Amino acid sequence: MTFFRELLNFFITRKKEIFEQTIEHIWITLISLIIATLIGVTIGILLTRFKKFTSPVLGFVNIIQTIPSLALLGFLLPIFGIGALPAIIALFLYALLPIVRNTYTGIKEINPSVTEAARGMGLSDMQRLTKVELPLAIPTIFAGIRTAMVINIGIATLCALIAAGGLGEFIFRGIALNNVTMILAGAIPASLLAITFDFLLSIIQKHITRIIKPVLVVFSCMGLLAIAYSFIGEIKNQDQFIAGFNSEFLEREDGYQGLRKAYPFSLNIEEMDIGLMYEAINSKKVDLISGFSTDGRIKAYNLRVLDDDKAYFPPYYAAPIIRTHTLRKYPEIKEILEKTAGKISENEMRQMNYEVDVGKSSPRKVAEAFLKKANLKVVAKKNHTPDITIGSKNFTESFILAELYAILIESYSDLTIELKEGFGGTKLIFDAMKNGSIDIYPEYTGTALLVLLKPQPAVMREIIRDEEKVYEYVKQNSKEEFNVTWLRPHGFNNTTALMMREKDAEALHISSISDLNIYLDKK
C-alpha cells in the first residue's frame, strides 16, 4: 500500500508535468500517424496499379522496420536537429509498413469477380477504387492504422532521447535514477493512451464511409501544420543558447537542480540521450552539454570542459564492484582486479575512450593494449562454460573496463568469463547484479552514493566533496545493504562536466561555469 500511495502522490505533485508530457506524446504520435496514413494508403493503392514496384517498395518499408529506433534517431539528429521534427519523421517511417502492407493486401484480396463486375458496369479506375475497392478494404486498412498507432505510442517514448518530449522523459529518468515510481508515471499514461486511441479508431472505423472526406481534409491540414510548426521551432532555436542534458543529470541531486544553486543561472534545456548529446553539440544543435571528464569525444569534437570553479561536482572514481557471494567463492579475484588500482590516469582513460569512439578500435583491443603497456599479462580469450559474468553499462568507458576485467581474470586464473554488456542504466545493471545475473561490473563512487544508497542530507553534505569519505561510505554501506563488495578504485575521476564547442567558448570568453553564468545573465 505504501508504494501505491507514493505513486498516487507522485501523480498529484507532478500532474502539470505529466499532463504536458502526455500532450507532447499525443502530438508527435498523431501527427506522424496522420502523415503515415495519407502517404501509406496512397503508396498501397499505387502498388496495386503498378505491380512491378511491389517487391522493392514493400522490401524497403520492411527494412525501415528492422532499424533499431535509437539508431534511426541518431541518424536523423544531425540532419533535422533535435525536437519534434526528427521524432515525427522517425515515427512516420515506422508506421509505414503496417499501413502500406494492409492497404495493398486489403485491395488485392477483394474477390476478382467484384472488380470485374464493376468494370463491366463501365466504372472508371478511379470510380472502382473509391466506390468498390476502398470501401471493401477499409477493415483491413484500419487494422494497419490501428497497429501503427499502438507501435508509434510505444516508440514515441524513445523520442524523449532527442528532446522531442513525451512520456519517455519520466521513463528514462526513472531508469537512470532507480526510481520505479517515475518509470510508472511515464509507462502507465503511455499504456492508457494506446488503449484509448485504439478504442477511438475502432469507433471511427465503423463510420468511416460517411466521414471519409472530412477526415481526409482534417488529416491533410494537421500534417501540413505539424511540418510548418516544427520548421518554425527549429528556426527559433537557432537564436537561443540551448543546453542538451540527459535525464539522469536533470533529476539527480548532483545534477542540474543542485547546479543552479551553486551557479544561479537559467538555461533553455533539451532532454536527450547521453550519447546523442555529443552528436547534437558537434552538429551545432545545442550549445552546451553535460558530459564526463574522461570522454574521448572531448578531443574528437574539440570541446572545452568548463572549469568547475566552485567545486560543485562530487568525485566519481571508477572501481570494480562484485557480489560478495562471488568473491567468497573466488577470493583470488580481489588481488587480480586490484592490479590496476590507482594505475589508470584520467588522461589514459580519455585516450582509451578516444581510440574506441574515434579510432574505431574494439574495447577489447584497447584494454589489451593498456594492460600490455602496464606490463600485465594478457592471454587469449577462453571459450569454456563461464564461471563469472561481467556486465557493463551502455557507454564506451564501461565497455572498456568490463573487457579489462575479463582479460585480467582469464590471464591470472583458470576462471572463464561471460560478458553481458550494454545495460541501459544504473538501475538495470544493479538489479541484474542483485538477482545474480551478473557478478562484476565497473561503477562510480558518486553514482553509488547518489543513485543507489541515497544517504540523508546531513550525511551527504558532510562527505560529498571528499573522495576518500565517499569511497569508504559506499564501500561499507553497499556491503551492508546489498551484499556487494567494492574493490580499490582505478585512479581516475570521471566526474560530470559542462562542455562547449572550443570555438564558441573562445569567442564568448567562457572558460569556467562562472563565466557561463555571467554570459547568460547578460544575454
Coordinates of C-alpha atoms in Angstrom, one line a residue, residues 322 327 330-341 343 376 408-409 412 487-488:
I322 CA 31.5 -7.6 -7.1
L327 CA 34.1 -13.0 -4.0
Y330 CA 36.6 -17.0 -5.9
P331 CA 38.7 -14.9 -3.4
E332 CA 41.6 -14.6 -5.9
I333 CA 39.5 -12.1 -8.0
K334 CA 40.3 -9.3 -5.5
E335 CA 44.0 -9.4 -6.0
I336 CA 43.6 -9.8 -9.7
L337 CA 41.4 -6.9 -10.4
E338 CA 43.3 -4.6 -8.0
K339 CA 46.4 -4.9 -10.2
T340 CA 45.0 -1.8 -11.9
A341 CA 44.2 0.0 -8.6
K343 CA 47.1 2.9 -12.1
L376 CA 50.4 -7.0 -17.1
L408 CA 42.8 -9.8 -16.2
I409 CA 40.7 -12.6 -14.6
Y412 CA 45.7 -14.6 -14.0
L487 CA 37.4 -3.1 -4.7
R488 CA 40.0 -0.4 -4.8

